[in-house]
PDB file of C-alpha atoms in Angstrom:
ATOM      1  CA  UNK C   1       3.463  30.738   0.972  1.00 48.00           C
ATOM      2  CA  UNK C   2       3.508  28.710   4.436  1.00 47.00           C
ATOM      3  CA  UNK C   3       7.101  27.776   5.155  1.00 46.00           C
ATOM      4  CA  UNK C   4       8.206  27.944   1.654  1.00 48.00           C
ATOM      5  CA  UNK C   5      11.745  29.629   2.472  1.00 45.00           C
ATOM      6  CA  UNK C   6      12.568  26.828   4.761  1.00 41.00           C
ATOM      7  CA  UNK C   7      11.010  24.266   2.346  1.00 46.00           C
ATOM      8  CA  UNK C   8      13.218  25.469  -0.345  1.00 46.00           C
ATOM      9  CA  UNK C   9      16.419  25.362   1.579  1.00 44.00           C
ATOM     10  CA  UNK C  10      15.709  21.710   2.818  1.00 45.00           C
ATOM     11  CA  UNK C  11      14.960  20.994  -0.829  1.00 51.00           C
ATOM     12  CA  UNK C  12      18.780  22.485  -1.413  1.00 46.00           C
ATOM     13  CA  UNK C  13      19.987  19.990   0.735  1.00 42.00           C
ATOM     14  CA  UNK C  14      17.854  17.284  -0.065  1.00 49.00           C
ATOM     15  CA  UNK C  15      18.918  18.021  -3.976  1.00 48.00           C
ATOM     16  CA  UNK C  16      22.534  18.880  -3.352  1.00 43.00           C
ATOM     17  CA  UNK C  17      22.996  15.167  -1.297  1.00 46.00           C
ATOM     18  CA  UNK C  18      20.322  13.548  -4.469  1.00 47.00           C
ATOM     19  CA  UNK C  19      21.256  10.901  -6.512  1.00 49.00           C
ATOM     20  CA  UNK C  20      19.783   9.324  -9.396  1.00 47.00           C
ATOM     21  CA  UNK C  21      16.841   7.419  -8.461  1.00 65.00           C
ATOM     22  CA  UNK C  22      15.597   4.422 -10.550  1.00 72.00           C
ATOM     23  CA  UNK C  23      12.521   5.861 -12.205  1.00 88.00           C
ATOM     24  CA  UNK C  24       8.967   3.939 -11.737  1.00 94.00           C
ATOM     25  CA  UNK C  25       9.116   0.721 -13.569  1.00 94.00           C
ATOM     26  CA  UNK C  26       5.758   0.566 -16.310  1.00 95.00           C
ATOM     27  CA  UNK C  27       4.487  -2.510 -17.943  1.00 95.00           C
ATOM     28  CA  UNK C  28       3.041  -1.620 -20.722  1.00 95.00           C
ATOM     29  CA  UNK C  29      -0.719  -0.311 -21.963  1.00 98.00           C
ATOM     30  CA  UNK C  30      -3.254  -0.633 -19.646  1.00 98.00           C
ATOM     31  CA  UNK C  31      -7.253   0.796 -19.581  1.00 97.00           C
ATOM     32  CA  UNK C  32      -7.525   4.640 -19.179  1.00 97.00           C
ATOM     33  CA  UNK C  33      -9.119   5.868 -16.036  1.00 97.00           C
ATOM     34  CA  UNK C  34     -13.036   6.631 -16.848  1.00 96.00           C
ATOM     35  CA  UNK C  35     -12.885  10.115 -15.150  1.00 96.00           C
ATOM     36  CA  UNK C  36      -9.842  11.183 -17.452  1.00 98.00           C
ATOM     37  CA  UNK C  37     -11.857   9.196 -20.487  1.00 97.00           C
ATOM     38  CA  UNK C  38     -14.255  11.667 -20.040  1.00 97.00           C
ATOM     39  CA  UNK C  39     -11.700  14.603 -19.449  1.00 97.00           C
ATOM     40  CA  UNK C  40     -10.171  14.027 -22.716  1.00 98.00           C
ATOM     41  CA  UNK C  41     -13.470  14.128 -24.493  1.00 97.00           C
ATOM     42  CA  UNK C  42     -13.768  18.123 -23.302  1.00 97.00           C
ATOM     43  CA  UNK C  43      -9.914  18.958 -23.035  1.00 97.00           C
ATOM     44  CA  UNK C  44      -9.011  16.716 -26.561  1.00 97.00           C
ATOM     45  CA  UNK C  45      -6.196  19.133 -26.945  1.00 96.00           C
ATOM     46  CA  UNK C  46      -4.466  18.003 -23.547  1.00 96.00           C
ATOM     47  CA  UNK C  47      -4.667  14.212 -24.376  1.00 97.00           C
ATOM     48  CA  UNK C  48      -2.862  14.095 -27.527  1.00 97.00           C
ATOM     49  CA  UNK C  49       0.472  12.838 -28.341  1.00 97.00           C
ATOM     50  CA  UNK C  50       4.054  14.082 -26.831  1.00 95.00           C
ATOM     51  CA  UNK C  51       5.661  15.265 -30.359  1.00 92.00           C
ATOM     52  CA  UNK C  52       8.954  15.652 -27.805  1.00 93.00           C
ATOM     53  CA  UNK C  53       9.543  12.755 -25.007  1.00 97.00           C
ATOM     54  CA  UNK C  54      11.769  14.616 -22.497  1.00 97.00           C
ATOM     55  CA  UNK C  55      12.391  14.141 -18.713  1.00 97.00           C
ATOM     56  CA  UNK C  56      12.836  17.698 -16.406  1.00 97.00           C
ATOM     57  CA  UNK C  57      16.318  18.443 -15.971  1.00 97.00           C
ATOM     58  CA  UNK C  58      16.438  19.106 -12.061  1.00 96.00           C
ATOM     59  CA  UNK C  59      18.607  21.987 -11.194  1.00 96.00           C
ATOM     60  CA  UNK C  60      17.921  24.545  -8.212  1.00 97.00           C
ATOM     61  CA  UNK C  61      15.297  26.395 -10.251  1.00 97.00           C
ATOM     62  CA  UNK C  62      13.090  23.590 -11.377  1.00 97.00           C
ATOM     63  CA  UNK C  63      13.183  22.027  -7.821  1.00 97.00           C
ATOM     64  CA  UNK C  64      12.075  25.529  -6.355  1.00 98.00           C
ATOM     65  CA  UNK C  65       9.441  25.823  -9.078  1.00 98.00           C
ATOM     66  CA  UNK C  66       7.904  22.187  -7.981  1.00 98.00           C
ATOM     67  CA  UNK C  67       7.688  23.126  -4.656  1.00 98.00           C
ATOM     68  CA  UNK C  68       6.351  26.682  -5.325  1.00 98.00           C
ATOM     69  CA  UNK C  69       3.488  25.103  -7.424  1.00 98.00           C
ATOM     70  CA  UNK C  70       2.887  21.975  -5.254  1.00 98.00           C
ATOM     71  CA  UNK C  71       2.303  24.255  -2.256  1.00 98.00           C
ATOM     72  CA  UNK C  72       0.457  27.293  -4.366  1.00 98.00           C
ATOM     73  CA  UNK C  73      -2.402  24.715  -5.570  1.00 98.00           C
ATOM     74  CA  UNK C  74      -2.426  22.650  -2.072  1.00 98.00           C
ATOM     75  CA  UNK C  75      -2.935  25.808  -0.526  1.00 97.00           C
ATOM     76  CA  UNK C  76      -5.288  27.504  -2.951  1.00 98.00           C
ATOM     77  CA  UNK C  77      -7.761  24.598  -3.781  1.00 98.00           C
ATOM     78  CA  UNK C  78     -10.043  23.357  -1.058  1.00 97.00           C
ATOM     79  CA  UNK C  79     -10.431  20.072  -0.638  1.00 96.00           C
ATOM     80  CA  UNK C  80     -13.996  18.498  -1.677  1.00 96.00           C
ATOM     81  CA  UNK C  81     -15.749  15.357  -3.811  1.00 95.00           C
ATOM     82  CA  UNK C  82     -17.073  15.320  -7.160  1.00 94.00           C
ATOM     83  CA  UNK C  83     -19.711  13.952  -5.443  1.00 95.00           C
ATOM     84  CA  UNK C  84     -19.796  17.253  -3.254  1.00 95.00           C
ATOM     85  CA  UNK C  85     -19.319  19.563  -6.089  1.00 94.00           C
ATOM     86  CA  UNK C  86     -20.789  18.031  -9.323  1.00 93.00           C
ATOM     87  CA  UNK C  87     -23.256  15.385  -7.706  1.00 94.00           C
ATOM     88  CA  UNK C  88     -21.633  12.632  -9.861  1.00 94.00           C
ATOM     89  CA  UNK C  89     -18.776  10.180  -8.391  1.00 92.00           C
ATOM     90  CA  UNK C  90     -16.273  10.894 -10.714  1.00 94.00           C
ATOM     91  CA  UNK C  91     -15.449  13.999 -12.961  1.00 95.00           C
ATOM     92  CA  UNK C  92     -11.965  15.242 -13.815  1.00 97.00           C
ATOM     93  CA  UNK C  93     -11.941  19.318 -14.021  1.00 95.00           C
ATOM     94  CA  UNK C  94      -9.529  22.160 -13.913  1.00 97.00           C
ATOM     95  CA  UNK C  95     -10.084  23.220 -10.025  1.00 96.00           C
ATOM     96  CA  UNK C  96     -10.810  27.093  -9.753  1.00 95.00           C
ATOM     97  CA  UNK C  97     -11.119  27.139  -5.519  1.00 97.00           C
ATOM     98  CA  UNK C  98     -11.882  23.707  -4.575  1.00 97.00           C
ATOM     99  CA  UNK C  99     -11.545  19.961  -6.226  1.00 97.00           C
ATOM    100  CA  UNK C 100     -10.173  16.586  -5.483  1.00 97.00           C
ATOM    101  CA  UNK C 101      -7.177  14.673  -5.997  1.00 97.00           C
ATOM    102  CA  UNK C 102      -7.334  14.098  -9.746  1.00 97.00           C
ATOM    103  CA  UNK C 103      -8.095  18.097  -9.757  1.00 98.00           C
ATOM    104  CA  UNK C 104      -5.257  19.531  -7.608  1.00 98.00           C
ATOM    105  CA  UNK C 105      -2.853  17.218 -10.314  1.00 98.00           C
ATOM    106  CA  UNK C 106      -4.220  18.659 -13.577  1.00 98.00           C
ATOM    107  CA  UNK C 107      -3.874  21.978 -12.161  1.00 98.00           C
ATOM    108  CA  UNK C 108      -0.163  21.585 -11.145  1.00 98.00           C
ATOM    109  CA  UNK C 109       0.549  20.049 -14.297  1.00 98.00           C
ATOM    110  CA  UNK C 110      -0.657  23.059 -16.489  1.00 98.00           C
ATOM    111  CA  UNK C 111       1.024  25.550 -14.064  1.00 98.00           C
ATOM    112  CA  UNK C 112       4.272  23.507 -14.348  1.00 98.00           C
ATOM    113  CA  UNK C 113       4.323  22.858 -18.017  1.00 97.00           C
ATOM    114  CA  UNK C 114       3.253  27.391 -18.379  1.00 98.00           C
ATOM    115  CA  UNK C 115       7.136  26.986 -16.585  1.00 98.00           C
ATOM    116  CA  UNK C 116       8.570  25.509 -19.148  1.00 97.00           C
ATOM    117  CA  UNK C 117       8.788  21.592 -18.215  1.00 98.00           C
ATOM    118  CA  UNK C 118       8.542  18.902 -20.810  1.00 98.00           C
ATOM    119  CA  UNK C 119       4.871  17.754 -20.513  1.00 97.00           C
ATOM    120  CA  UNK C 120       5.971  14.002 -21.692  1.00 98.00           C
ATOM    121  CA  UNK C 121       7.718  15.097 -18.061  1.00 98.00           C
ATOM    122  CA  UNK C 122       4.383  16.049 -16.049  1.00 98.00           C
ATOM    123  CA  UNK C 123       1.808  12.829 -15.581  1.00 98.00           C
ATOM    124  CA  UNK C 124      -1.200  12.122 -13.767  1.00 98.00           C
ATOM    125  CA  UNK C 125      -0.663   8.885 -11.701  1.00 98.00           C
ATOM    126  CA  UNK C 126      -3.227   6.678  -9.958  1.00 98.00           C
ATOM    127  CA  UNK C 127      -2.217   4.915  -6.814  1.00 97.00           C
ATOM    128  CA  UNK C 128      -3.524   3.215  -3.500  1.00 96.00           C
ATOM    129  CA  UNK C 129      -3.079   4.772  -0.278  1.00 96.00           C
ATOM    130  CA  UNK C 130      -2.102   2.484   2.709  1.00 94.00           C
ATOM    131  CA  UNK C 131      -6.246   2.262   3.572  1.00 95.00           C
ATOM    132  CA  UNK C 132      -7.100   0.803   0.496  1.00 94.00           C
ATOM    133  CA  UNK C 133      -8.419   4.244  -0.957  1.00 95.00           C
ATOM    134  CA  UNK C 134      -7.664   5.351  -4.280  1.00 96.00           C
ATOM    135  CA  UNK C 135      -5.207   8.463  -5.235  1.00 97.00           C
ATOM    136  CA  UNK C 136      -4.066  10.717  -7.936  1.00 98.00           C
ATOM    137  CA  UNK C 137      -1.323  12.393  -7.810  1.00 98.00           C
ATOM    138  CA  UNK C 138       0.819  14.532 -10.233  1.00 98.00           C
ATOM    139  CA  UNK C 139       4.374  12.866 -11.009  1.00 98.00           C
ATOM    140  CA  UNK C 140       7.375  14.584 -12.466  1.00 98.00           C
ATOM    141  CA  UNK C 141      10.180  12.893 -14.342  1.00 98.00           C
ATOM    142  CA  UNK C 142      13.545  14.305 -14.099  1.00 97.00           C
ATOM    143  CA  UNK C 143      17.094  13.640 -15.031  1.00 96.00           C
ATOM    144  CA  UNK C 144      17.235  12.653 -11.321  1.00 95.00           C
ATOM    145  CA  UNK C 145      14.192  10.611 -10.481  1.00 95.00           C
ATOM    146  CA  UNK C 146      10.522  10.256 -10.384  1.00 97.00           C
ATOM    147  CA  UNK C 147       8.924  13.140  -8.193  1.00 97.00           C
ATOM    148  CA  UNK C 148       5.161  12.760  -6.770  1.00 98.00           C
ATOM    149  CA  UNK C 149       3.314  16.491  -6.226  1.00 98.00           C
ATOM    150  CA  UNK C 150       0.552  15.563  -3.966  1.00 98.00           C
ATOM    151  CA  UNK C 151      -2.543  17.287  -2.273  1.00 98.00           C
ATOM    152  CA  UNK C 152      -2.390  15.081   0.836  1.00 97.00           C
ATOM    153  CA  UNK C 153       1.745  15.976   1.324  1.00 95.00           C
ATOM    154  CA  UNK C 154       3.319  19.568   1.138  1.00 95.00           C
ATOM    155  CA  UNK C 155       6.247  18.040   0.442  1.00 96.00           C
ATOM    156  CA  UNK C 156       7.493  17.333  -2.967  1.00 97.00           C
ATOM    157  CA  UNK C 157       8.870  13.660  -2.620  1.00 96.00           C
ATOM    158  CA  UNK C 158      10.961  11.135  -4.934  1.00 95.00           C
ATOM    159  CA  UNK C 159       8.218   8.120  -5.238  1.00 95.00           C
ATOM    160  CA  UNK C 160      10.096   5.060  -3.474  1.00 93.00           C
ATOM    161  CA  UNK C 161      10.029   7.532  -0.737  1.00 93.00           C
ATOM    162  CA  UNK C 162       6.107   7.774  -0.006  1.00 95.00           C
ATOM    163  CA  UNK C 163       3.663   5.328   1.630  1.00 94.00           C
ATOM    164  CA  UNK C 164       1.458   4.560  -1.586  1.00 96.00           C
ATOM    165  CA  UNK C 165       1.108   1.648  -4.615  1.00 96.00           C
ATOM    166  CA  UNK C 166       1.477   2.973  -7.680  1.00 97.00           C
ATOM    167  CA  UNK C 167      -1.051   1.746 -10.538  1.00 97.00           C
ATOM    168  CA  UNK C 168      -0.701   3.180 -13.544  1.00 98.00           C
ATOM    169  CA  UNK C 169      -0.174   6.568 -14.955  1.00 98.00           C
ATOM    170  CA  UNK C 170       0.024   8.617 -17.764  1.00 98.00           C
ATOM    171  CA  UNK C 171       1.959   7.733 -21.200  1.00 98.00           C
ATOM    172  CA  UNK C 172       4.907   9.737 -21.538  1.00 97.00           C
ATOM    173  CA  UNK C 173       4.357   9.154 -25.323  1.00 97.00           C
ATOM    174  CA  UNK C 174       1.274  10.380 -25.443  1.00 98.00           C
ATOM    175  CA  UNK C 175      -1.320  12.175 -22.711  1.00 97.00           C
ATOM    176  CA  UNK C 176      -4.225  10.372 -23.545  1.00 97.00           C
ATOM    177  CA  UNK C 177      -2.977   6.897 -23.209  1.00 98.00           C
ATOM    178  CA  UNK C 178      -2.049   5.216 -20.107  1.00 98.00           C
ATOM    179  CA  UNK C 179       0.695   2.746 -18.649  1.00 98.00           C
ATOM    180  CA  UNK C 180       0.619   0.317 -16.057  1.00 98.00           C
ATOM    181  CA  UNK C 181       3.606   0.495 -13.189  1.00 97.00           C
ATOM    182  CA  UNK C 182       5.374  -2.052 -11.658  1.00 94.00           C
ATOM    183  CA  UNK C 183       5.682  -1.480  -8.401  1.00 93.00           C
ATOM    184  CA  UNK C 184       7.475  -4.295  -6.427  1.00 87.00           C
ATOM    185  CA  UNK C 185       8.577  -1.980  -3.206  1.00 83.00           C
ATOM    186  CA  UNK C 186       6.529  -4.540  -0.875  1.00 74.00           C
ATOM    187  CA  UNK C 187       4.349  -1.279   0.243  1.00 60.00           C
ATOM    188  CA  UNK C 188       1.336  -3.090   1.630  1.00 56.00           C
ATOM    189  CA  UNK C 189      -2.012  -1.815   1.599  1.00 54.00           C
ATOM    190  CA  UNK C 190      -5.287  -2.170   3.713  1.00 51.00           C
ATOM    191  CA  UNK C 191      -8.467  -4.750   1.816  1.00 42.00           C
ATOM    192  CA  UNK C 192     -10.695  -2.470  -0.516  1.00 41.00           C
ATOM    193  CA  UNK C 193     -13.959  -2.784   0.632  1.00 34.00           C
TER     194      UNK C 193
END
């Protein structure tokens, strides 16, 4: 894997030095994205309810792990549209050698939770990026923060840390119902067109 030694060992340092981060604020219920509507309706088994609401417990091997996975599937899956691939705008699917940003998440979170991490811990996230274009991304809860796994970044980074505004994500309680997030950082973003 590209750099991964020296990713890990920054991760060291970046871990050893890491305090407790305040984990992403969530509002409440909010509407479930359509693509992962339809997702649910052919993967009904991952959208059910957490029986066990856990967070990671970071530690040298799960941060190593994140960043193994993270840069396996960004390097792996080649970036392309549903509209490329399916001919339909929107259609969440288990990415085999290419897929888009909803894709490259569902794949790290089954790798992740085959590793052993809580999947209350392991939730698809929709965001904004700074142009006004929308974003999924994986994020992990931990004992030690909220961490974002994202095809656009190789790096593994806590969420106040990146660029984007967060939506809504995942339940932890249960995979097939969805939370808003408050996110008051001040990130601003471009108009959507």
């Amino acid at each position: 894997m590209r750099n991964t030694a020296l990713t890990i060992a920054l991760g060291v340092l970046l871990l050893s030095g890491h305090e407790a981060n305040a984990e992403m604020a969530v509002t409440g219920p909010t509407s479930q994205p359509v693509g992962h509507y339809e997702f649910c309706k052919i993967y009904p088994q991952d959208c059910t309810q957490n029986d066990i609401v856990a967070k990671a417990r970071l530690d040298d091997r799960t941060w190593q792990t994140m960043l193994e996975i993270n840069d396996a599937v960004n390097v792996a899956i080649a970036p392309r549209t549903d509209e490329e691939m399916h001919g339909v705008p929107e259609l969440w699917s288990y990415p085999t050698t290419e897929g888009d940003c909803e894709d490259y998440a569902l794949l790290k979170r089954y790798m992740l939770e085959r590793e052993g991490f809580p999947r209350s811990a392991l939730l698809i996230t929709v965001l904004r990026q700074p142009s006004g274009a929308g974003h999924a991304v994986l994020t992990v809860r931990t004992d030690r923060g909220d961490f974002i796994l994202d095809n656009l970044d190789q790096r593994v980074l806590d969420w106040e840390d990146t660029v984007y505004l967060y939506l809504k994500r995942q339940s932890e309680k249960h995979a097939g119902k969805w939370v808003g997030i408050a996110d008051d950082r001040g990130i601003l973003v471009g108009s959507v067109r």
